[in-house]
Short mmCIF file of C-alpha atoms and ligand atoms in Angstrom, two decimals:
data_model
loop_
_atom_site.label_atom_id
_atom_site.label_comp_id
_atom_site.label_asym_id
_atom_site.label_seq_id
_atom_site.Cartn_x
_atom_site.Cartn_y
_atom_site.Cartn_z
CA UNK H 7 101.61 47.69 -56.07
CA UNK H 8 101.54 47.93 -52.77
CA UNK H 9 104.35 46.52 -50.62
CA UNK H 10 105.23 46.41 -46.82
CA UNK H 11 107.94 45.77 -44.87
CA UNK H 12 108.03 44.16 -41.34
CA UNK H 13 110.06 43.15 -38.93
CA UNK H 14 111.40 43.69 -34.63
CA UNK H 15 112.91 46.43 -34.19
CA UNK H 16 116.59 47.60 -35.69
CA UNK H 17 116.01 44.35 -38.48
CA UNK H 18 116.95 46.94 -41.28
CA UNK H 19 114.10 47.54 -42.69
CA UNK H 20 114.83 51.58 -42.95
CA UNK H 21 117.98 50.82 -44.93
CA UNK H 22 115.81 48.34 -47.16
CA UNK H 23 113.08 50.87 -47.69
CA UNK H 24 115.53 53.31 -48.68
CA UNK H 25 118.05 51.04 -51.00
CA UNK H 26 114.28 49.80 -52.61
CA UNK H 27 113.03 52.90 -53.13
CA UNK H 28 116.25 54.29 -54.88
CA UNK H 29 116.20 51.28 -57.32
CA UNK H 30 112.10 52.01 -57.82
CA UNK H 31 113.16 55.45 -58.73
CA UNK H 32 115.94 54.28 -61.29
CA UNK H 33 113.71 52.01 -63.00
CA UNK H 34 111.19 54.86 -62.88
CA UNK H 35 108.49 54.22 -61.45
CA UNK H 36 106.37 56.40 -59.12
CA UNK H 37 107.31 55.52 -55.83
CA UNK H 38 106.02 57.02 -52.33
CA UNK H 39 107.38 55.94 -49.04
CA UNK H 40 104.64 55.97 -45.43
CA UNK H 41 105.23 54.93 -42.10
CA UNK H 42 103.66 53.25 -39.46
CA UNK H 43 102.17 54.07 -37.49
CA UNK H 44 101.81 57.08 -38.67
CA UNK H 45 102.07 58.71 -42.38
CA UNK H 46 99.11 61.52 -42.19
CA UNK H 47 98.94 64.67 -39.68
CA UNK H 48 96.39 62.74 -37.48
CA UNK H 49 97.99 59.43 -38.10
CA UNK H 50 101.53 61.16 -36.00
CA UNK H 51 99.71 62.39 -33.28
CA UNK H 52 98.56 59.07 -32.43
CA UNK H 53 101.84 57.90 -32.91
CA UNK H 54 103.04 59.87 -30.42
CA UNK H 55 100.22 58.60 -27.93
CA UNK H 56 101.31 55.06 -28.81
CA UNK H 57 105.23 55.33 -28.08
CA UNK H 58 105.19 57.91 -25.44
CA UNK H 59 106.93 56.21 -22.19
CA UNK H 60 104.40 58.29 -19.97
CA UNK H 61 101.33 56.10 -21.55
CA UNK H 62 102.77 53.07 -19.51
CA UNK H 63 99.59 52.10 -18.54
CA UNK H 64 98.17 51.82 -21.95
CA UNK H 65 95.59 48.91 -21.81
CA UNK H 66 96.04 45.94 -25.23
CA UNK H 67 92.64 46.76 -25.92
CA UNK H 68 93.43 51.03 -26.64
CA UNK H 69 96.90 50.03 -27.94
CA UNK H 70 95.37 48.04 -30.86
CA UNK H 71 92.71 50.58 -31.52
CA UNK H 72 94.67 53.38 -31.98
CA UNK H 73 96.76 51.30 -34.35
CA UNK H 74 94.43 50.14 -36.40
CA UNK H 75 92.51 53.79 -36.01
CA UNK H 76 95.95 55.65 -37.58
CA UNK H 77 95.85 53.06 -40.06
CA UNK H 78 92.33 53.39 -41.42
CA UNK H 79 93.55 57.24 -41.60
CA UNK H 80 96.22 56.01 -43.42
CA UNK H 81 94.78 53.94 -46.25
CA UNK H 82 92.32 56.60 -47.17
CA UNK H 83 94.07 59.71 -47.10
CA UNK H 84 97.18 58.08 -48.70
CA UNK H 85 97.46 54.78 -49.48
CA UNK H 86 94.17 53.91 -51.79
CA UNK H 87 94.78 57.76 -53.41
CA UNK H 88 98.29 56.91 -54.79
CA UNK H 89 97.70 53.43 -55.09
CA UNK H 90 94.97 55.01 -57.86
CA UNK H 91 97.37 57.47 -58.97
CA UNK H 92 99.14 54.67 -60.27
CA UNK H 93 101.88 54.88 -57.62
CA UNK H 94 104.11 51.96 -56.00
CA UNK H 95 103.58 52.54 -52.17
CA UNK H 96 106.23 51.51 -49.79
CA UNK H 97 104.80 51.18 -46.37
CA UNK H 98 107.42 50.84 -43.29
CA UNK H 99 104.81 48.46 -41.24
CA UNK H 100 101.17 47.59 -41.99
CA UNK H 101 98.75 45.17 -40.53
CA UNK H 102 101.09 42.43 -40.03
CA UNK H 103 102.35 44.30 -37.04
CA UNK H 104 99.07 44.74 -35.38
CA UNK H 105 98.62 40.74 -35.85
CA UNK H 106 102.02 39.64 -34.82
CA UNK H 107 102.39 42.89 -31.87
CA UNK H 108 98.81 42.79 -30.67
CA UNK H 109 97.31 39.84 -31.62
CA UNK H 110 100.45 37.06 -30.81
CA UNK H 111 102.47 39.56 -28.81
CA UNK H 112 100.31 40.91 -26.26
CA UNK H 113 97.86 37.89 -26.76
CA UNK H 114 94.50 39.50 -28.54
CA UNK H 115 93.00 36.16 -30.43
CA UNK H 116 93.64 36.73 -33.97
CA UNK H 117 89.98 36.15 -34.97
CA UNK H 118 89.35 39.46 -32.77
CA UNK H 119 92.74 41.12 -34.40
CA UNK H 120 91.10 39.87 -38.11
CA UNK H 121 87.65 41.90 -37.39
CA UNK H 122 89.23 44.98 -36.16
CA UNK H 123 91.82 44.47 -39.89
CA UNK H 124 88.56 44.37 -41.48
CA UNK H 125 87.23 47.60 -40.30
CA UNK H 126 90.29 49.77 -40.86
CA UNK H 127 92.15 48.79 -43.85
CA UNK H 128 88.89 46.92 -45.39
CA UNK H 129 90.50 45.51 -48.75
CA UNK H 130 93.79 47.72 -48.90
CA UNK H 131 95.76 44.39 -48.47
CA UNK H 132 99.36 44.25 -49.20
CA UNK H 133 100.45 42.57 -52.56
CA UNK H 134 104.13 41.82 -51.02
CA UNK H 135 105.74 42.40 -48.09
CA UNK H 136 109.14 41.19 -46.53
CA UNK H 137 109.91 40.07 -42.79
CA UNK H 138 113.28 40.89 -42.18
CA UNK H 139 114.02 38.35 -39.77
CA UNK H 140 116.78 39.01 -37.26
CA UNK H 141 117.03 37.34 -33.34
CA UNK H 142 116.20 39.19 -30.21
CA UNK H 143 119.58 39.29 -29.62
CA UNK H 144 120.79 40.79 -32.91
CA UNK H 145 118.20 43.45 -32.24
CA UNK H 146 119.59 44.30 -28.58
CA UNK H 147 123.08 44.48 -30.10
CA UNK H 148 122.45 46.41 -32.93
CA UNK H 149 120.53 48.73 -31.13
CA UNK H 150 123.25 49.47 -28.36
CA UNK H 151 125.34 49.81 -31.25
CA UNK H 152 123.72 52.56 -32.99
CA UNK H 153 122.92 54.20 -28.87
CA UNK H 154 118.93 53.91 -29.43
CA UNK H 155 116.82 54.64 -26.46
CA UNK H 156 113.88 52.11 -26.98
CA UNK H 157 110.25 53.68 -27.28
CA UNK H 158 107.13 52.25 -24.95
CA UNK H 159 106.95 48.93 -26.68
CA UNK H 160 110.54 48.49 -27.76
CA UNK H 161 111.05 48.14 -24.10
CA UNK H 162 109.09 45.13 -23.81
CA UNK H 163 111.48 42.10 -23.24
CA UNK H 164 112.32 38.61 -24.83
CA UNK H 165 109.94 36.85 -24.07
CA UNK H 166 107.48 39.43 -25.87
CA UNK H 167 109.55 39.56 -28.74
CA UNK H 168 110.01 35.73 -29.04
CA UNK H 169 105.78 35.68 -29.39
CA UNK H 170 106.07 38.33 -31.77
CA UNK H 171 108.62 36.74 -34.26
CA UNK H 172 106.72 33.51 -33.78
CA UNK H 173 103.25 36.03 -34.61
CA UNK H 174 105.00 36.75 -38.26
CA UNK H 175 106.69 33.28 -38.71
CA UNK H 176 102.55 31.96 -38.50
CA UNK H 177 101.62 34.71 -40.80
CA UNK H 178 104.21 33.34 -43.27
CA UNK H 179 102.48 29.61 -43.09
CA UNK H 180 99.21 31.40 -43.34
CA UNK H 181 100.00 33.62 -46.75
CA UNK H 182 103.24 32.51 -48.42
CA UNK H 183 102.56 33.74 -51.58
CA UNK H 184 102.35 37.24 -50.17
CA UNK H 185 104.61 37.17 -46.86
CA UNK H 186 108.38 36.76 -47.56
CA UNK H 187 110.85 36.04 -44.85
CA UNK H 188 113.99 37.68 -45.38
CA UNK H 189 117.30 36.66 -42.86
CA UNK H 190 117.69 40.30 -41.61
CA UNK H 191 121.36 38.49 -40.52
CA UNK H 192 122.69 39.12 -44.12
CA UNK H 193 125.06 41.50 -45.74
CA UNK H 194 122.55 44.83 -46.62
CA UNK H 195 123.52 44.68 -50.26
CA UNK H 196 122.34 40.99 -50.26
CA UNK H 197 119.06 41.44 -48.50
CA UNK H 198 118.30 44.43 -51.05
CA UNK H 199 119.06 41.91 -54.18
CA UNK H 200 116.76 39.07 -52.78
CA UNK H 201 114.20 41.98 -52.25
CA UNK H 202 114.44 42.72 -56.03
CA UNK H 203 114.35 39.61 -57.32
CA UNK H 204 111.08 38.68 -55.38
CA UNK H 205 109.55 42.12 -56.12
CA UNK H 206 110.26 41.24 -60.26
CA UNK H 207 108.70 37.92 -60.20
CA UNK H 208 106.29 39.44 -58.56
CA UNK H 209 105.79 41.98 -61.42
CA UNK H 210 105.97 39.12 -63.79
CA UNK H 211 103.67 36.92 -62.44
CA UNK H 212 101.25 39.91 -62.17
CA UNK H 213 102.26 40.56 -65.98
CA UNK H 214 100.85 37.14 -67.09
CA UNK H 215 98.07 37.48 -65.60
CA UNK H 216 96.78 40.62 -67.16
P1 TMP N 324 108.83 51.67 -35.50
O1 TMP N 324 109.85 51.66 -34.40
O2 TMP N 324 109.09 50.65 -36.54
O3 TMP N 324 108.55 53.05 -36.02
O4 TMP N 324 107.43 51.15 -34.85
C1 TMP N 324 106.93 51.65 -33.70
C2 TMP N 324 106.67 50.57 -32.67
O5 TMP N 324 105.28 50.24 -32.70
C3 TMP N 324 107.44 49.28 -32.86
O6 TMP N 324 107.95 48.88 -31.57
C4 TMP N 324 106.40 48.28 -33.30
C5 TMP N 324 105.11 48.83 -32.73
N1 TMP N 324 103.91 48.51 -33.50
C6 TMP N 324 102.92 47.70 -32.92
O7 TMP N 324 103.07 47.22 -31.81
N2 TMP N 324 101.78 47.46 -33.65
C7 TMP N 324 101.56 47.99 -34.88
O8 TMP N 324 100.51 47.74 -35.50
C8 TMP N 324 102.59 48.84 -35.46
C9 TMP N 324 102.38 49.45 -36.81
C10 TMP N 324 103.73 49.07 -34.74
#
């Protein structure tokens, strides 16, 4: 299975990722953990081009390109190989970010954003994946809280990150059955049981089927 996790930034999903893949590994199955962007030696280095506050004048057009081009990395080094290998990949961001970011964030049409989804992750769809949803506010606090310097996009403002909530919340009328919308506002240990009850219908459902 593969399963993604999405949200703005400080939502929790970290903490999720990790409290999932520790239950994963009790119930034992295979489990690997990837990043986005990012997860392969080529994949970081255009990380770093992405977030770097000296690329301030990085045009929508290169910022969604080199997203989707560390992603196509991505799904063929590591994501289709374990997925074969019979492994549950965890995947801190996927495509979903690219739609809601690029696409209703920095205002690419989606049909463009859908073509360019095509071309680098092809069918390596996600089977699940959870929006923790928090408000812009939450974010702001939690990450003056926790003294986080924000990266080149985090420092985008509310009005960017209002689009981009609204980008997933359309995503979640577009693909229920796959897209789950979490309140990020809850107690960790809560969020992390909802996220295990989903995931085992999930597993169910995909049970009968077989
Ligand atoms: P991170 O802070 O979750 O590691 O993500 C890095 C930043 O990149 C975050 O602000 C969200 C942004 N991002 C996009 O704008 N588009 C994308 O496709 C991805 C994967 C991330």
């Amino acid at each position: 299975m593969f399963i993604t996790f999405e949200g703005i930034d400080a939502s929790g999903k970290s903490t999720q990722i990790k409290l999932f893949e520790n239950y994963l590994i009790q119930h034992n199955f295979k489990v690997i953990v990837v990043r986005e962007p990012g997860g392969t030696k080529l994949s970081e280095e255009i990380r770093n081009i992405l977030l770097s506050k000296e690329n301030f004048n990085m045009v929508k057009e290169c910022e969604i390109f080199l997203f989707s081009a560390s992603r196509a990395q991505l799904v063929r080094e590591v994501i289709i190989p374990k997925l074969q290998e019979g492994y549950i990949v965890l995947s801190d961001r996927f495509h979903d970010s690219t739609t809601a970011y690029q696409g209703t964030g920095r205002d690419i049409s989606l049909d463009d954003v859908f073509v360019i989804h095509r071309i680098a992750i092809d069918n390596c769809i996600p089977d699940l994946t959870y929006f923790l949803d928090i408000p812009f506010e939450e974010s702001i606090r939690r990450k003056k809280q926790n003294n986080i310097s924000p990266d080149r996009i985090e420092s985008m403002g509310k009005e960017f990150f209002e689009r981009v909530r609204e980008g997933y919340l359309q995503i979640q009328k577009r693909e229920p059955e796959r897209f789950k919308v979490i309140n990020g506002v809850d107690e960790p240990e809560e969020i992390h049981k909802k996220i295990v009850e989903i995931f085992n219908n999930k597993l169910n459902s995909q049970k009968e089927m077989i």
